[in-house]
Short mmCIF file of C-alpha atoms in Angstrom, two decimals:
data_model
loop_
_atom_site.label_atom_id
_atom_site.label_comp_id
_atom_site.label_asym_id
_atom_site.label_seq_id
_atom_site.Cartn_x
_atom_site.Cartn_y
_atom_site.Cartn_z
CA MET D 108 68.11 -13.59 -1.69
CA GLU D 109 67.59 -17.19 -2.68
CA THR D 110 69.40 -18.60 -5.65
CA ILE D 111 66.88 -19.77 -8.30
CA ASN D 112 67.81 -22.11 -10.98
CA HIS D 113 65.73 -21.89 -14.08
CA ILE D 114 66.03 -23.93 -17.24
CA ILE D 115 64.75 -22.95 -20.63
CA ASN D 116 64.71 -25.48 -23.43
CA GLY D 117 66.20 -24.54 -26.75
CA ASN D 118 62.75 -23.92 -28.20
CA GLY D 119 62.04 -21.25 -25.35
CA ASN D 120 59.70 -23.38 -23.30
CA ASP D 121 60.21 -23.82 -19.54
CA ASN D 122 60.96 -27.25 -18.12
CA GLY D 123 58.75 -26.53 -15.12
CA ASN D 124 56.06 -24.29 -13.97
CA ASN D 125 58.00 -21.19 -13.71
CA HIS D 126 57.72 -18.58 -16.46
CA GLY D 127 58.90 -15.25 -17.51
CA TYR D 128 62.47 -15.17 -16.12
CA THR D 129 64.76 -13.04 -18.29
CA ASN D 130 68.40 -12.28 -18.32
CA GLY D 131 69.10 -9.04 -16.29
CA ASN D 132 71.88 -7.65 -14.23
CA ASN D 133 71.44 -10.18 -11.46
CA HIS D 134 71.06 -13.13 -13.63
CA ALA D 135 73.81 -15.57 -14.73
CA VAL D 136 73.29 -17.46 -17.94
CA TYR D 137 75.18 -20.59 -19.14
CA GLU D 138 74.40 -22.99 -21.85
CA THR D 139 74.48 -26.54 -22.75
CA GLU D 140 73.99 -28.15 -26.04
CA LYS D 141 70.14 -28.30 -25.58
CA ASP D 142 69.39 -25.89 -22.71
CA THR D 143 69.98 -22.41 -21.58
CA ILE D 144 70.13 -22.24 -17.78
CA VAL D 145 69.51 -18.97 -15.97
CA THR D 146 70.38 -18.39 -12.30
CA THR D 147 69.62 -15.28 -10.23
CA GLU D 148 72.94 -14.30 -8.55
CA ARG D 149 74.89 -11.30 -7.38
CA LYS D 150 77.54 -9.94 -9.60
CA SER D 151 80.85 -11.53 -9.02
CA ILE D 152 83.22 -9.90 -6.62
CA LYS D 153 85.59 -9.14 -9.49
CA ALA D 154 82.77 -7.48 -11.45
CA ARG D 155 81.78 -5.30 -8.44
CA LEU D 156 85.42 -4.20 -8.00
CA GLN D 157 85.50 -3.28 -11.67
CA ASP D 158 82.45 -1.16 -11.08
CA GLY D 159 84.40 0.76 -8.44
CA ASP D 160 82.66 -0.81 -5.46
CA CYS D 161 84.31 -1.09 -1.89
CA LEU D 162 83.72 -4.62 -0.51
CA TYR D 163 83.58 -5.59 3.09
CA GLY D 164 83.71 -9.24 4.41
CA MET D 165 85.09 -11.52 7.13
CA SER D 166 87.27 -14.57 7.53
CA PHE D 167 86.27 -18.01 8.77
CA LEU D 168 88.67 -20.35 10.67
CA SER D 169 86.17 -22.45 12.49
CA PHE D 170 84.49 -23.89 9.21
CA CYS D 171 81.19 -24.16 10.99
CA PRO D 172 78.47 -24.24 8.22
CA THR D 173 75.76 -22.80 10.40
CA MET D 174 77.90 -19.79 11.51
CA VAL D 175 79.09 -19.25 8.04
CA GLU D 176 75.55 -19.15 6.71
CA ILE D 177 74.55 -16.63 9.39
CA ALA D 178 77.42 -14.54 8.11
CA GLY D 179 76.14 -14.75 4.62
CA TRP D 180 72.65 -13.68 5.47
CA SER D 181 73.99 -10.85 7.42
CA GLY D 182 74.88 -8.91 4.26
CA TYR D 183 78.70 -9.32 3.97
CA ASP D 184 79.97 -8.76 0.45
CA PHE D 185 82.12 -11.89 0.68
CA VAL D 186 83.50 -14.45 3.09
CA ILE D 187 87.01 -15.82 3.17
CA LEU D 188 87.49 -19.33 4.08
CA ASP D 189 90.93 -19.49 5.76
CA LEU D 190 92.72 -22.89 4.90
CA GLU D 191 96.01 -21.30 5.91
CA HIS D 192 95.22 -20.63 9.63
CA GLY D 193 91.67 -22.23 9.90
CA PHE D 194 90.55 -25.67 11.24
CA GLY D 195 89.21 -27.28 8.06
CA GLY D 196 90.16 -28.69 4.79
CA ILE D 197 88.56 -29.30 1.41
CA SER D 198 85.66 -31.32 2.77
CA GLU D 199 84.76 -28.81 5.58
CA GLY D 200 85.35 -25.93 3.07
CA LEU D 201 82.77 -27.53 0.62
CA ARG D 202 80.09 -27.66 3.42
CA CYS D 203 80.82 -23.95 4.16
CA ILE D 204 80.55 -23.07 0.41
CA HIS D 205 77.12 -24.97 0.34
CA ALA D 206 75.95 -22.82 3.18
CA LEU D 207 77.20 -19.61 1.51
CA THR D 208 75.60 -20.40 -1.65
CA ALA D 209 72.35 -20.71 -0.05
CA ALA D 210 72.90 -17.19 1.27
CA ASN D 211 74.05 -16.01 -2.13
CA THR D 212 77.34 -14.74 -0.66
CA PRO D 213 80.47 -15.02 -2.58
CA VAL D 214 83.46 -17.02 -1.37
CA ILE D 215 87.18 -16.33 -1.33
CA VAL D 216 89.66 -19.06 -0.15
CA ARG D 217 92.93 -18.53 1.26
CA VAL D 218 95.13 -21.49 0.41
CA PRO D 219 97.72 -22.72 2.94
CA GLU D 220 100.73 -22.41 0.56
CA LEU D 221 101.78 -21.90 -3.00
CA SER D 222 100.87 -25.30 -4.33
CA HIS D 223 99.20 -26.39 -7.52
CA VAL D 224 97.61 -29.43 -5.70
CA TRP D 225 95.89 -27.13 -3.18
CA VAL D 226 94.85 -24.69 -5.98
CA LYS D 227 93.37 -27.31 -8.08
CA LYS D 228 91.21 -28.72 -5.20
CA VAL D 229 90.09 -25.32 -4.11
CA LEU D 230 89.24 -24.08 -7.61
CA ASP D 231 87.28 -27.12 -8.36
CA LEU D 232 84.90 -26.15 -5.61
CA GLY D 233 83.93 -22.98 -7.40
CA PRO D 234 84.93 -19.96 -5.18
CA GLN D 235 84.96 -16.57 -6.75
CA GLY D 236 88.41 -15.72 -5.40
CA ILE D 237 91.63 -17.14 -4.07
CA ILE D 238 94.34 -15.69 -1.97
CA PHE D 239 97.91 -16.80 -2.21
CA PRO D 240 99.98 -16.28 1.06
CA LEU D 241 103.70 -15.34 1.28
CA VAL D 242 104.14 -14.12 -2.23
CA ASP D 243 107.64 -12.45 -2.24
CA GLY D 244 108.22 -11.77 -5.96
CA PRO D 245 107.01 -11.77 -9.42
CA GLU D 246 108.11 -15.34 -10.14
CA SER D 247 106.07 -16.64 -7.21
CA ALA D 248 103.16 -14.40 -8.56
CA LYS D 249 103.51 -15.99 -12.04
CA LYS D 250 103.32 -19.44 -10.49
CA ALA D 251 100.25 -18.59 -8.70
CA VAL D 252 98.50 -17.43 -11.68
CA SER D 253 99.70 -20.56 -13.73
CA TYR D 254 97.99 -22.75 -11.02
CA CYS D 255 94.72 -21.03 -11.76
CA ARG D 256 94.79 -21.38 -15.54
CA TYR D 257 94.18 -24.49 -17.81
CA PRO D 258 96.87 -25.43 -20.32
CA PRO D 259 98.41 -24.08 -22.43
CA ASN D 260 98.21 -20.99 -20.24
CA GLY D 261 98.94 -22.78 -16.91
CA VAL D 262 99.01 -26.22 -15.23
CA ARG D 263 95.47 -26.38 -13.56
CA GLY D 264 94.24 -30.08 -13.83
CA VAL D 265 91.20 -30.53 -16.04
CA ALA D 266 88.04 -32.31 -14.55
CA THR D 267 85.37 -29.93 -15.80
CA PRO D 268 82.81 -32.72 -16.44
CA ILE D 269 82.65 -33.68 -12.85
CA VAL D 270 83.58 -30.87 -10.50
CA ARG D 271 81.39 -28.43 -8.61
CA ALA D 272 82.88 -25.29 -10.18
CA SER D 273 81.38 -26.30 -13.52
CA ARG D 274 77.95 -27.36 -11.94
CA PHE D 275 79.26 -30.96 -12.44
CA GLY D 276 79.55 -30.52 -16.10
CA ILE D 277 76.12 -28.94 -16.59
CA ASP D 278 77.85 -25.40 -17.30
CA GLU D 279 79.73 -26.59 -20.41
CA SER D 280 81.06 -23.17 -21.06
CA TYR D 281 82.87 -22.90 -17.60
CA ALA D 282 86.42 -23.60 -18.97
CA LYS D 283 86.05 -20.73 -21.43
CA LYS D 284 84.77 -18.03 -19.06
CA TYR D 285 85.78 -18.67 -15.45
CA GLU D 286 88.99 -16.52 -15.78
CA LYS D 287 86.92 -13.47 -16.17
CA ASP D 288 85.34 -13.76 -12.85
CA LEU D 289 88.10 -15.47 -10.80
CA LEU D 290 89.71 -12.90 -8.47
CA ILE D 291 93.51 -13.70 -7.76
CA LEU D 292 95.00 -12.05 -4.67
CA CYS D 293 98.68 -12.18 -3.70
CA GLN D 294 99.37 -11.55 -0.17
CA VAL D 295 102.49 -9.46 0.58
CA GLU D 296 103.71 -10.19 4.13
CA THR D 297 107.54 -9.80 4.18
CA ALA D 298 109.86 -6.96 3.73
CA GLU D 299 111.19 -8.72 0.44
CA GLY D 300 107.55 -8.77 -0.83
CA VAL D 301 107.21 -5.02 0.03
CA ASP D 302 110.36 -4.29 -2.13
CA ASN D 303 108.87 -6.36 -4.96
CA VAL D 304 105.44 -5.26 -4.61
CA GLU D 305 105.29 -3.32 -8.07
CA GLY D 306 106.56 -6.41 -9.98
CA ILE D 307 104.06 -8.74 -8.16
CA ALA D 308 101.03 -6.45 -8.82
CA ALA D 309 102.18 -6.07 -12.36
CA VAL D 310 102.01 -9.76 -13.35
CA ASP D 311 99.35 -10.57 -15.80
CA GLY D 312 96.42 -12.44 -13.89
CA VAL D 313 97.12 -10.90 -10.56
CA ASP D 314 94.12 -8.73 -9.63
CA GLY D 315 95.29 -7.40 -6.32
CA ILE D 316 97.66 -7.21 -3.33
CA MET D 317 96.52 -8.45 0.06
CA VAL D 318 98.13 -6.47 2.91
CA GLY D 319 98.49 -8.26 6.31
CA PRO D 320 99.94 -6.01 9.12
CA LEU D 321 100.50 -8.76 11.56
CA ASP D 322 102.84 -10.78 9.22
CA LEU D 323 104.53 -7.67 8.09
CA SER D 324 105.39 -6.87 11.69
CA ALA D 325 106.79 -10.42 12.26
CA SER D 326 108.95 -10.08 9.22
CA VAL D 327 110.78 -6.98 10.53
CA GLY D 328 111.20 -8.22 14.19
CA CYS D 329 108.14 -6.37 15.52
CA MET D 330 105.99 -9.37 16.03
CA HIS D 331 102.53 -8.36 17.58
CA ASP D 332 103.43 -4.67 17.12
CA PRO D 333 101.79 -3.87 13.92
CA ARG D 334 101.57 -0.18 15.04
CA ASN D 335 105.34 -0.02 14.77
CA GLU D 336 106.59 2.82 12.41
CA LYS D 337 108.59 0.25 10.41
CA VAL D 338 105.22 -1.57 9.71
CA LYS D 339 103.32 1.71 8.80
CA GLU D 340 106.17 2.60 6.41
CA MET D 341 105.90 -0.78 4.66
CA MET D 342 102.16 -0.36 4.27
CA ARG D 343 102.53 3.14 3.01
CA LYS D 344 104.93 1.81 0.34
CA ILE D 345 102.53 -0.86 -0.63
CA GLU D 346 99.44 1.43 -0.78
CA SER D 347 101.24 4.13 -2.80
CA THR D 348 102.75 1.68 -5.27
CA VAL D 349 99.52 -0.22 -6.00
CA LEU D 350 97.36 2.98 -6.21
CA GLY D 351 99.95 4.64 -8.45
CA MET D 352 100.09 1.82 -10.92
CA LYS D 353 98.39 1.92 -14.34
CA ARG D 354 95.13 0.11 -14.41
CA LYS D 355 95.14 -3.31 -16.08
CA GLU D 356 92.70 -4.25 -18.86
CA GLY D 357 89.73 -5.48 -16.96
CA GLY D 358 90.56 -3.75 -13.82
CA GLY D 359 93.18 -3.82 -11.02
CA PRO D 360 95.47 -4.09 -9.51
CA TYR D 361 93.26 -3.49 -6.37
CA LEU D 362 94.36 -2.97 -2.77
CA ALA D 363 93.03 -5.48 -0.22
CA GLY D 364 93.64 -5.74 3.39
CA PHE D 365 93.11 -7.23 6.90
CA ALA D 366 91.81 -4.41 9.16
CA MET D 367 92.84 -4.19 12.77
CA PRO D 368 91.33 -2.89 15.96
CA PHE D 369 93.52 0.11 15.75
CA ASP D 370 93.34 0.61 12.06
CA GLY D 371 89.81 -0.27 11.13
CA PRO D 372 87.83 -0.79 7.96
CA ASP D 373 86.86 2.89 7.62
CA GLN D 374 90.62 3.95 7.59
CA PHE D 375 91.41 1.23 5.09
CA ARG D 376 88.60 2.38 2.86
CA SER D 377 89.85 6.02 3.24
CA ARG D 378 93.30 5.06 2.05
CA GLY D 379 92.02 3.42 -1.12
CA TYR D 380 91.49 -0.22 -0.20
CA LYS D 381 88.75 -1.90 -2.24
CA LEU D 382 88.46 -5.28 -0.66
CA ILE D 383 88.58 -5.21 3.25
CA ARG D 384 88.42 -8.05 5.69
CA GLY D 385 87.05 -6.79 8.89
CA VAL D 386 86.77 -9.53 11.47
CA THR D 387 87.22 -13.22 12.13
CA ASP D 388 84.58 -15.68 13.18
CA VAL D 389 86.80 -16.79 16.10
CA GLY D 390 87.56 -13.27 17.20
CA LEU D 391 84.04 -12.13 16.99
CA PHE D 392 82.65 -15.01 19.13
CA LYS D 393 85.52 -14.72 21.55
CA ASN D 394 84.78 -11.00 22.18
CA ALA D 395 81.09 -11.77 22.51
CA CYS D 396 81.65 -14.46 25.07
CA VAL D 397 84.29 -12.54 27.10
CA GLY D 398 81.89 -9.46 27.01
CA ASP D 399 79.01 -11.58 28.18
CA VAL D 400 80.82 -13.12 31.04
CA SER D 401 82.16 -9.68 32.00
CA LYS D 402 78.59 -8.21 32.02
CA PHE D 403 77.18 -10.96 34.16
CA ASN D 404 80.00 -10.74 36.59
CA MET D 405 79.65 -6.87 36.84
CA ASN D 406 75.94 -7.23 37.41
CA THR D 407 76.60 -9.90 40.06
CA ASN D 408 78.98 -7.69 41.86
CA LYS D 409 76.41 -4.75 41.81
CA ILE D 410 73.73 -6.97 43.28
CA ASN D 411 76.13 -8.19 46.08
CA GLY D 412 77.03 -4.41 46.76
CA GLN D 413 80.59 -5.07 45.44
CA TYR D 414 82.28 -2.65 43.13
CA TYR D 415 85.69 -2.99 41.74
#
């Protein structure tokens, strides 16, 4: 699905040769003083969650625009650009967002830390969602939300006339409406965070809780053993707490999580998760490479009459 920009003058006439586009479920409309601009886009991630959809995506650490564009055209509901563990920064992230925009695939960015500077730079790129790592309590969650809001509701720096999120100032209504579609996720990855998960999820502006089994396992001395019963108990507590909470106005809190080989996307979906990260680009490519070499070596051994 290509994104089609279409500008209609205030008098209802087209600026170009394209005619007859109307506002529908897949059309986003924004206005300037003179023009109404219509773009064909998917519903936002947040809107789809509000509709009850279960969304499936992958994470990118390599920040390779070609690979991320392939992922976009493959049909994932979203792609996470991982600034916490990935190899790229803002400039590399922008190139990936350009590629995903071409494939009409929404972007979520995981920031490296709870920092208003990182959040400001990330949100100015125009992602549909943001993940905050290592949120241990309601106060940290409140800070996270404040970094995403313009004053007086927060501390986000204002540069709407010149940033990509507002289409470089062409979308003059951006500042008034972006909160409606911005998905804010807090990642709970420590025992303290698990104990405070209800307070974190209840913070106004927090749309969901992101669960990472590997980080939880490390926090209780079971590093690299996310199957440990301690980890399962913490995950069950997060799941039951979030699913048992009263829905907020506009939806949420939602369960989001990183699926594992032994606890896959289908299991996550069956337990009520609504946003599921299945694989990473590095892991997927590594497995493909190792499998390819293994297949070649196996065939070579068969040809030589050697079996192991």
